[in-house]
PDB file of C-alpha atoms in Angstrom:
ATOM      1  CA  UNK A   1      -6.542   3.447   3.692  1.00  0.00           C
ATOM      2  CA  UNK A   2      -9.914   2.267   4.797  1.00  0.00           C
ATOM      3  CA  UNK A   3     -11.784   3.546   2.178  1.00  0.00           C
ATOM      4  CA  UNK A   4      -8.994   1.211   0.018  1.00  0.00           C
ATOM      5  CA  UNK A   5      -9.604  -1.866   2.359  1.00  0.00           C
ATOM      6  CA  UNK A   6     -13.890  -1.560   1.605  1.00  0.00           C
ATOM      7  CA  UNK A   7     -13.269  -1.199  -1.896  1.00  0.00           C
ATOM      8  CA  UNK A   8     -11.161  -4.534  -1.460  1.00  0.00           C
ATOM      9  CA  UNK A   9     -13.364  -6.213   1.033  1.00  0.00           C
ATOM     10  CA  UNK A  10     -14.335  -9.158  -1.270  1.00  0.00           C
ATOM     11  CA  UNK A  11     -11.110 -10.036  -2.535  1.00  0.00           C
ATOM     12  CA  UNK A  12      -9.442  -9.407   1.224  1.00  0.00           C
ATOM     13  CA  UNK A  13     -12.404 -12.327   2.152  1.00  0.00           C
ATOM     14  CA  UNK A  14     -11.267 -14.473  -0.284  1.00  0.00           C
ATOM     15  CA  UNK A  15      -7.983 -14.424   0.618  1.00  0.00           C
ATOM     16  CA  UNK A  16      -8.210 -14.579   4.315  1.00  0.00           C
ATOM     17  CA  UNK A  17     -10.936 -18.023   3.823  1.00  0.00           C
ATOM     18  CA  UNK A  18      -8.360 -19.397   1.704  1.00  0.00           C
ATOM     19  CA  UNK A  19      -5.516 -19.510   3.650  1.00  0.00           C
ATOM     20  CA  UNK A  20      -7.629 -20.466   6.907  1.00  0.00           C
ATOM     21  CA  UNK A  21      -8.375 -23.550   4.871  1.00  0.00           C
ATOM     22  CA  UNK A  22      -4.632 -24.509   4.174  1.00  0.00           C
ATOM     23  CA  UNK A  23      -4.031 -23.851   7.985  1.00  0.00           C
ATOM     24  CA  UNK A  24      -6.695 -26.733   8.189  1.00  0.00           C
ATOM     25  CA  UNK A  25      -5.392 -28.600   5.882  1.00  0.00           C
ATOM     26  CA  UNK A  26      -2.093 -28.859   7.468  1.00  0.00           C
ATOM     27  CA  UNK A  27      -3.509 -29.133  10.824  1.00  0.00           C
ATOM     28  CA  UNK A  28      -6.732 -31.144  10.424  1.00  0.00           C
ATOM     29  CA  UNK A  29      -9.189 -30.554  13.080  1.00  0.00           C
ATOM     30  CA  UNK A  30      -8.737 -27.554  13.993  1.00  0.00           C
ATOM     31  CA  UNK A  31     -12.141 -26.568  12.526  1.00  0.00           C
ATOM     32  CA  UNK A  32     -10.736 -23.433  10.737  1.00  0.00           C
ATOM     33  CA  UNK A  33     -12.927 -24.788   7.699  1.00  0.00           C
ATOM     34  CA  UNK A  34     -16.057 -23.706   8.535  1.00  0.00           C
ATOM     35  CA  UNK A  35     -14.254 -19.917   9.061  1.00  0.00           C
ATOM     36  CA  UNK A  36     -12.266 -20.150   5.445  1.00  0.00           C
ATOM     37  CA  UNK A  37     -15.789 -21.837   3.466  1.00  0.00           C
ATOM     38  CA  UNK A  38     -17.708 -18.485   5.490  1.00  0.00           C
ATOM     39  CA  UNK A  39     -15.030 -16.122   4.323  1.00  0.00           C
ATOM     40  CA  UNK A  40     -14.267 -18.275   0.764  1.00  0.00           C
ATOM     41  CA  UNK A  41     -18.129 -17.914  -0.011  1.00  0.00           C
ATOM     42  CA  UNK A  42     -19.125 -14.299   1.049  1.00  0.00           C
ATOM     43  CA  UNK A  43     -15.730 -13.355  -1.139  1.00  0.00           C
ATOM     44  CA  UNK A  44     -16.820 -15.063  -4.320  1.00  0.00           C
ATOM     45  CA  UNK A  45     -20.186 -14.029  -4.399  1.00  0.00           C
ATOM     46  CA  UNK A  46     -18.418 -10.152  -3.426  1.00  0.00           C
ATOM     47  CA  UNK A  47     -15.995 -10.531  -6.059  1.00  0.00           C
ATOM     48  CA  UNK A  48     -18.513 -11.959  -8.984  1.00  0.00           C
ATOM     49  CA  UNK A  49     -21.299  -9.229  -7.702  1.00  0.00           C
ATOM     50  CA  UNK A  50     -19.139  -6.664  -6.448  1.00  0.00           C
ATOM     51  CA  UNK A  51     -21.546  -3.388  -7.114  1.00  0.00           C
ATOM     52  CA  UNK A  52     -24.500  -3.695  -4.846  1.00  0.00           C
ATOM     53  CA  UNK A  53     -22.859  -5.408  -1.914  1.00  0.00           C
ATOM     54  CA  UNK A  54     -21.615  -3.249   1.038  1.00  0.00           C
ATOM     55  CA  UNK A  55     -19.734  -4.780   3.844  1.00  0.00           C
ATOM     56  CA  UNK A  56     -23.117  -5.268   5.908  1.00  0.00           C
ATOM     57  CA  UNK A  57     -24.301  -7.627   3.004  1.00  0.00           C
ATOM     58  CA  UNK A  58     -20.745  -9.309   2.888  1.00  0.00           C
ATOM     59  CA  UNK A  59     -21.279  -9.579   6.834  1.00  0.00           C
ATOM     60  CA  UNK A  60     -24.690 -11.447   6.566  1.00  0.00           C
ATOM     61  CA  UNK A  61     -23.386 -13.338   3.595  1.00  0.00           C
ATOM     62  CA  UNK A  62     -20.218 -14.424   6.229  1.00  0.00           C
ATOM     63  CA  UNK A  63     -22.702 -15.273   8.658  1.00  0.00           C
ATOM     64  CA  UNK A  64     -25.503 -17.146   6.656  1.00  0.00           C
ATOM     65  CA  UNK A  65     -22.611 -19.094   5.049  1.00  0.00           C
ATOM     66  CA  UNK A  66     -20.617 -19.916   7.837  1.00  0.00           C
ATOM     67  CA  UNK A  67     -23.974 -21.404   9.181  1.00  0.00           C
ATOM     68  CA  UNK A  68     -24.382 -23.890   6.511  1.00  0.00           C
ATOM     69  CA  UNK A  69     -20.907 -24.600   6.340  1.00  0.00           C
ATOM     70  CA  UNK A  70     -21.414 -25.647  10.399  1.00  0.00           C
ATOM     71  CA  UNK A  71     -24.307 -27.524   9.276  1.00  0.00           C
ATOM     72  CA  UNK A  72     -22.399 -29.690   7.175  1.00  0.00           C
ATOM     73  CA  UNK A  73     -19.300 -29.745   9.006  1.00  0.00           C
ATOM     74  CA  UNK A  74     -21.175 -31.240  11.643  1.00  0.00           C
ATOM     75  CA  UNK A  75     -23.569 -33.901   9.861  1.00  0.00           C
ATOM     76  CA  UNK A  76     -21.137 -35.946   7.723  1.00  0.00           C
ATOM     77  CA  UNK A  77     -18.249 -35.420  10.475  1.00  0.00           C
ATOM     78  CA  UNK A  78     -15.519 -35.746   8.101  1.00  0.00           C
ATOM     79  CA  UNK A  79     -12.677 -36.413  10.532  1.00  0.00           C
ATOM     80  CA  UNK A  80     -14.663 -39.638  12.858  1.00  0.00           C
ATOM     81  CA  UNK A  81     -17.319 -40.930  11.372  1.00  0.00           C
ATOM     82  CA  UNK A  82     -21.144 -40.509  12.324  1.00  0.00           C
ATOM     83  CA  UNK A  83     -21.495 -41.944  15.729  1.00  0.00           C
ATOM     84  CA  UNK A  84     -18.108 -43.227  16.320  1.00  0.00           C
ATOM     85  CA  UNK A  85     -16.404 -41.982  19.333  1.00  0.00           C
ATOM     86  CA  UNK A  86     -12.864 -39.946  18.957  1.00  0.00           C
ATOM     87  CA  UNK A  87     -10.259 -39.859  21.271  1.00  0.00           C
ATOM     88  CA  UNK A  88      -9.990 -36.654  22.988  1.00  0.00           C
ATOM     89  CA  UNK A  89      -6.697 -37.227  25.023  1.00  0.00           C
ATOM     90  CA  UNK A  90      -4.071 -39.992  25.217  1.00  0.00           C
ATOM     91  CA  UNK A  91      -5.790 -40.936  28.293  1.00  0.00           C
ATOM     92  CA  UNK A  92      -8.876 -42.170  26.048  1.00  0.00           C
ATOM     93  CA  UNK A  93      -7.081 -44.676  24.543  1.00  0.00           C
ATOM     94  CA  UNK A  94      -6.320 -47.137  27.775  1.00  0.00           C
ATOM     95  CA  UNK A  95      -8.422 -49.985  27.477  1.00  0.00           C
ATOM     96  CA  UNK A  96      -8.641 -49.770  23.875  1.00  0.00           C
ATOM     97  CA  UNK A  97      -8.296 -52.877  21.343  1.00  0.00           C
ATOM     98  CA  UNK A  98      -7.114 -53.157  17.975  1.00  0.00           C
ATOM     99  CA  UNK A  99      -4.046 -54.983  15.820  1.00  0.00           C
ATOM    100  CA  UNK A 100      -0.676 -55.539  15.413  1.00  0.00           C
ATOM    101  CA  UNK A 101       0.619 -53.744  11.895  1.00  0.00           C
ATOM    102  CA  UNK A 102       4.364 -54.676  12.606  1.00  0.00           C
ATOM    103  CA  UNK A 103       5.694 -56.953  15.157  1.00  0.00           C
ATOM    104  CA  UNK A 104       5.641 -55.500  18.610  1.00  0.00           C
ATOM    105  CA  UNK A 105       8.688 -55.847  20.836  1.00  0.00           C
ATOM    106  CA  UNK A 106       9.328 -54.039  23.963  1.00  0.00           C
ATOM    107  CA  UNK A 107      11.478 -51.516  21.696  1.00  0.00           C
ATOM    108  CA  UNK A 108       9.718 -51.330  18.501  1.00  0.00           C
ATOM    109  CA  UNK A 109       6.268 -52.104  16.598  1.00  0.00           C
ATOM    110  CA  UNK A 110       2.740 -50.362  15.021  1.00  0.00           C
ATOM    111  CA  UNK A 111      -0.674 -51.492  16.343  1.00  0.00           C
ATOM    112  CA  UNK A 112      -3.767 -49.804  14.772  1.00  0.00           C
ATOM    113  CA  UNK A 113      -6.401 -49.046  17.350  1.00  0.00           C
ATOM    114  CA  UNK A 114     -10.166 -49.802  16.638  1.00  0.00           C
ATOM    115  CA  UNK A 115     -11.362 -46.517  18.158  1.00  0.00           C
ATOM    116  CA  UNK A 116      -7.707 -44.614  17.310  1.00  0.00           C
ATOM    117  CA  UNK A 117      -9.297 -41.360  16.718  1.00  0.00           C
ATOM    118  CA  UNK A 118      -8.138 -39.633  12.889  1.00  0.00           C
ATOM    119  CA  UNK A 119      -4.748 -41.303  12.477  1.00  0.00           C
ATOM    120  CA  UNK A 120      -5.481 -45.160  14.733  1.00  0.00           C
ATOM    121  CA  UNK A 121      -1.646 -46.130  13.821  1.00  0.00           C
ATOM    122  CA  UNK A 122       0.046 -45.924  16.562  1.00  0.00           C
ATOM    123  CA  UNK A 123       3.787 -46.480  17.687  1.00  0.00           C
ATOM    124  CA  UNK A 124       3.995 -48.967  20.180  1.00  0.00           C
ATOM    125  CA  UNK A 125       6.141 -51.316  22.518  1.00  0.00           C
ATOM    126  CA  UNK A 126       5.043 -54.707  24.510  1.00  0.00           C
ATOM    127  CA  UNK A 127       4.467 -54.827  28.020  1.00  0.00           C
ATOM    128  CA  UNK A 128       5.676 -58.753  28.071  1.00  0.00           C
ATOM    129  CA  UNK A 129       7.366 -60.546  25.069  1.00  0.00           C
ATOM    130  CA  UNK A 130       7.048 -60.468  21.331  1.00  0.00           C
ATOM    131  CA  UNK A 131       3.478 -59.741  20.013  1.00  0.00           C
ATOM    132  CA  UNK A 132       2.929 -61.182  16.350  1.00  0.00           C
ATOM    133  CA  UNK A 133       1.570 -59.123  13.055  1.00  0.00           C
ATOM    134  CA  UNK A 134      -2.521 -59.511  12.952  1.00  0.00           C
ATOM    135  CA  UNK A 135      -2.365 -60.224  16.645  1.00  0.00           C
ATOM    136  CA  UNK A 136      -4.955 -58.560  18.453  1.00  0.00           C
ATOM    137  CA  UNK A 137      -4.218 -56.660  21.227  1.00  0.00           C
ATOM    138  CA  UNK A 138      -4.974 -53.708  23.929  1.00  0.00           C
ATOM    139  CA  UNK A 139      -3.674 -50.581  25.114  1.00  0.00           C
ATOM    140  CA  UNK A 140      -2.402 -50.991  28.869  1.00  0.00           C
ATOM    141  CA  UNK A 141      -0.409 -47.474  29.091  1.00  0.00           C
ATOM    142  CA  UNK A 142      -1.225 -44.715  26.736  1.00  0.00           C
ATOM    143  CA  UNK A 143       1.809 -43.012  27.173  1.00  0.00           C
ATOM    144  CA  UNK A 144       0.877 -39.421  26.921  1.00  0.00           C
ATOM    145  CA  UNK A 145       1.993 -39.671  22.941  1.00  0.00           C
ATOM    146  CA  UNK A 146       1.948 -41.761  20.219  1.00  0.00           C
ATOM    147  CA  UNK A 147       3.868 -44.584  21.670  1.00  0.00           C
ATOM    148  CA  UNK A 148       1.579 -47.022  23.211  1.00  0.00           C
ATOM    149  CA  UNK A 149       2.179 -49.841  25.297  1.00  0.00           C
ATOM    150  CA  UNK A 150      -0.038 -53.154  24.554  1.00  0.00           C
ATOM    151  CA  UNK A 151      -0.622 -56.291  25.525  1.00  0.00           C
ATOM    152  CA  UNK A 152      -1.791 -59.229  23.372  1.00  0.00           C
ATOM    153  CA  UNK A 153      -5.468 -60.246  24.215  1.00  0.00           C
ATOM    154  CA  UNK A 154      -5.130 -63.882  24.325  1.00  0.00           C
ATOM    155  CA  UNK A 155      -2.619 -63.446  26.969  1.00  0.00           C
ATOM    156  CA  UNK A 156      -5.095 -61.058  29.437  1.00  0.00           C
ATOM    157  CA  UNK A 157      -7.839 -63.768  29.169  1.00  0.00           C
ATOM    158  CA  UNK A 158      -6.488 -65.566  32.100  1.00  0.00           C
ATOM    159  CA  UNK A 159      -4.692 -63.473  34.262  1.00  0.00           C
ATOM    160  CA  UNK A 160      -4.855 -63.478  37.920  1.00  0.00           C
ATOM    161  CA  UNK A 161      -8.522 -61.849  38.574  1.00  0.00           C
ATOM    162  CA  UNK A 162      -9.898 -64.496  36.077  1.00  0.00           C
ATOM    163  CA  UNK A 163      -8.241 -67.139  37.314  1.00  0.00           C
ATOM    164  CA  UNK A 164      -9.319 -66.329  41.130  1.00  0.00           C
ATOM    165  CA  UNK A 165     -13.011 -65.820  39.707  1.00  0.00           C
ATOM    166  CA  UNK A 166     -13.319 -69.028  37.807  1.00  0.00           C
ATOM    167  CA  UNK A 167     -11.716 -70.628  41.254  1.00  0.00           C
ATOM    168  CA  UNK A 168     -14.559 -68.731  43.330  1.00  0.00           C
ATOM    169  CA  UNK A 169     -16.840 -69.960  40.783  1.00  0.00           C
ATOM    170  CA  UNK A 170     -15.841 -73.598  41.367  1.00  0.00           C
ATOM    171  CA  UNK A 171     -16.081 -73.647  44.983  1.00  0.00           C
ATOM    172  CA  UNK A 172     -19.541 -72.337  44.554  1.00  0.00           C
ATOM    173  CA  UNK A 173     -20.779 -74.507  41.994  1.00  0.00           C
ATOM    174  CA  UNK A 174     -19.669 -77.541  44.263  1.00  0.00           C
ATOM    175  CA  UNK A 175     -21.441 -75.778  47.076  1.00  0.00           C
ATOM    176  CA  UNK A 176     -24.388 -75.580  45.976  1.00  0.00           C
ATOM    177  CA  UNK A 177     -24.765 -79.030  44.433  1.00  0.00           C
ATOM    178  CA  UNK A 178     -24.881 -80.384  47.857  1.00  0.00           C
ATOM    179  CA  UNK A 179     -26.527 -78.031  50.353  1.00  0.00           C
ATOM    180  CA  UNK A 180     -29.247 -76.809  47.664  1.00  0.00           C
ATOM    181  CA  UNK A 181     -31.681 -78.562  49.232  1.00  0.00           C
ATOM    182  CA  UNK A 182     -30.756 -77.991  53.150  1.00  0.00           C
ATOM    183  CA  UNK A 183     -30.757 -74.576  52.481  1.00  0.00           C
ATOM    184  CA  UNK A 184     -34.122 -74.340  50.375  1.00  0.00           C
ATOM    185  CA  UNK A 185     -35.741 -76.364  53.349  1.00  0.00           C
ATOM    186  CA  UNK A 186     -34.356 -74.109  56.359  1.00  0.00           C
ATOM    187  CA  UNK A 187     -35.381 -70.736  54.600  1.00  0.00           C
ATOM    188  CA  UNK A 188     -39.032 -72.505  54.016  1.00  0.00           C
ATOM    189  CA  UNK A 189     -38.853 -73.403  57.784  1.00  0.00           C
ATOM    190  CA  UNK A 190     -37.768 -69.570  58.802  1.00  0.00           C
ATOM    191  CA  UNK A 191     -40.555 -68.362  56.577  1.00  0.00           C
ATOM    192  CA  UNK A 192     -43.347 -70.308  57.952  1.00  0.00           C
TER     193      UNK A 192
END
């Protein structure tokens, strides 16, 4: 039986890289790629040259391939884009923006998030109101899945922390236009 499974090796390879690559391909990012393209690529090359190679060879081959397949799994990032961040929970998403795709109610609607990870459309409902298609808007409650709950962004410009800021603001602008120089002259007093 073993002696049946070494004279086999490089077709058992191919065949065990293959369908790790359709498990990737129905469940993207599970980085079972860079296993199949190892196991895909040591096969061939066993199957094409199958007299000198012993299963040591088709070992190093495994290895030397799966490291190039890394390699390039890693630089061209083929599920976020090079420097873009992905989410890695549904706690990633709070905070961030993107745009309404169908009209958001507080039952039904799809936003697409900027920074949505490999699939940014996301269910979602409206914390307040009707939110328009092409809107822009941002995530309040992730949700734990992929329903999100949004809020438009025009309508979080002015909410109650801006509004007491711009207020603080005011009273110190009108402050300072009239005891600038009182002030200026009592520290230069205290300092001399």
């Amino acid at each position: 039986m073993l002696e049946l499974l070494v004279d086999n090796l490089p077709v058992a390879l191919l065949a065990a890289g293959l369908v790790l690559m359709a498990l990737e391909a129905v469940s993207p990012g599970a980085h079972l790629i860079v296993i199949g393209v190892a196991l895909v690529g040591a096969g061939l090359i066993g199957v094409l040259f199958p007299a000198p190679l012993s299963p040591f060879i088709l070992a190093g081959l495994t290895l030397l391939i799966g490291a190039a397949a890394t390699y390039v799994y890693r630089e061209f990032d083929f599920y976020g884009g090079k420097g873009t961040a992905q989410t890695r929970d549904s706690d990633s998403l709070s905070g961030t923006t993107g745009y309404v795709t169908e009209t958001v109610t507080n039952r039904d609607g799809e936003v697409k998030l900027d920074s949505g990870g490999f699939s940014p459309y996301y269910s979602a409902r409206s914390y307040e109101g009707t939110i328009d298609e092409g809107e822009e808007v941002i995530v309040l409650d992730p949700g734990g899945g992929n329903v999100v709950t949004v809020a438009a962004l025009g309508d979080l410009e002015t909410d109650s922390i801006d509004r007491e800021l711009a207020r603080d603001a005011t009273e110190q602008a009108e402050s300072d236009d009239g005891d600038t120089t009182d002030e200026t002259l009592s520290e230069t007093e205290k300092s001399s």
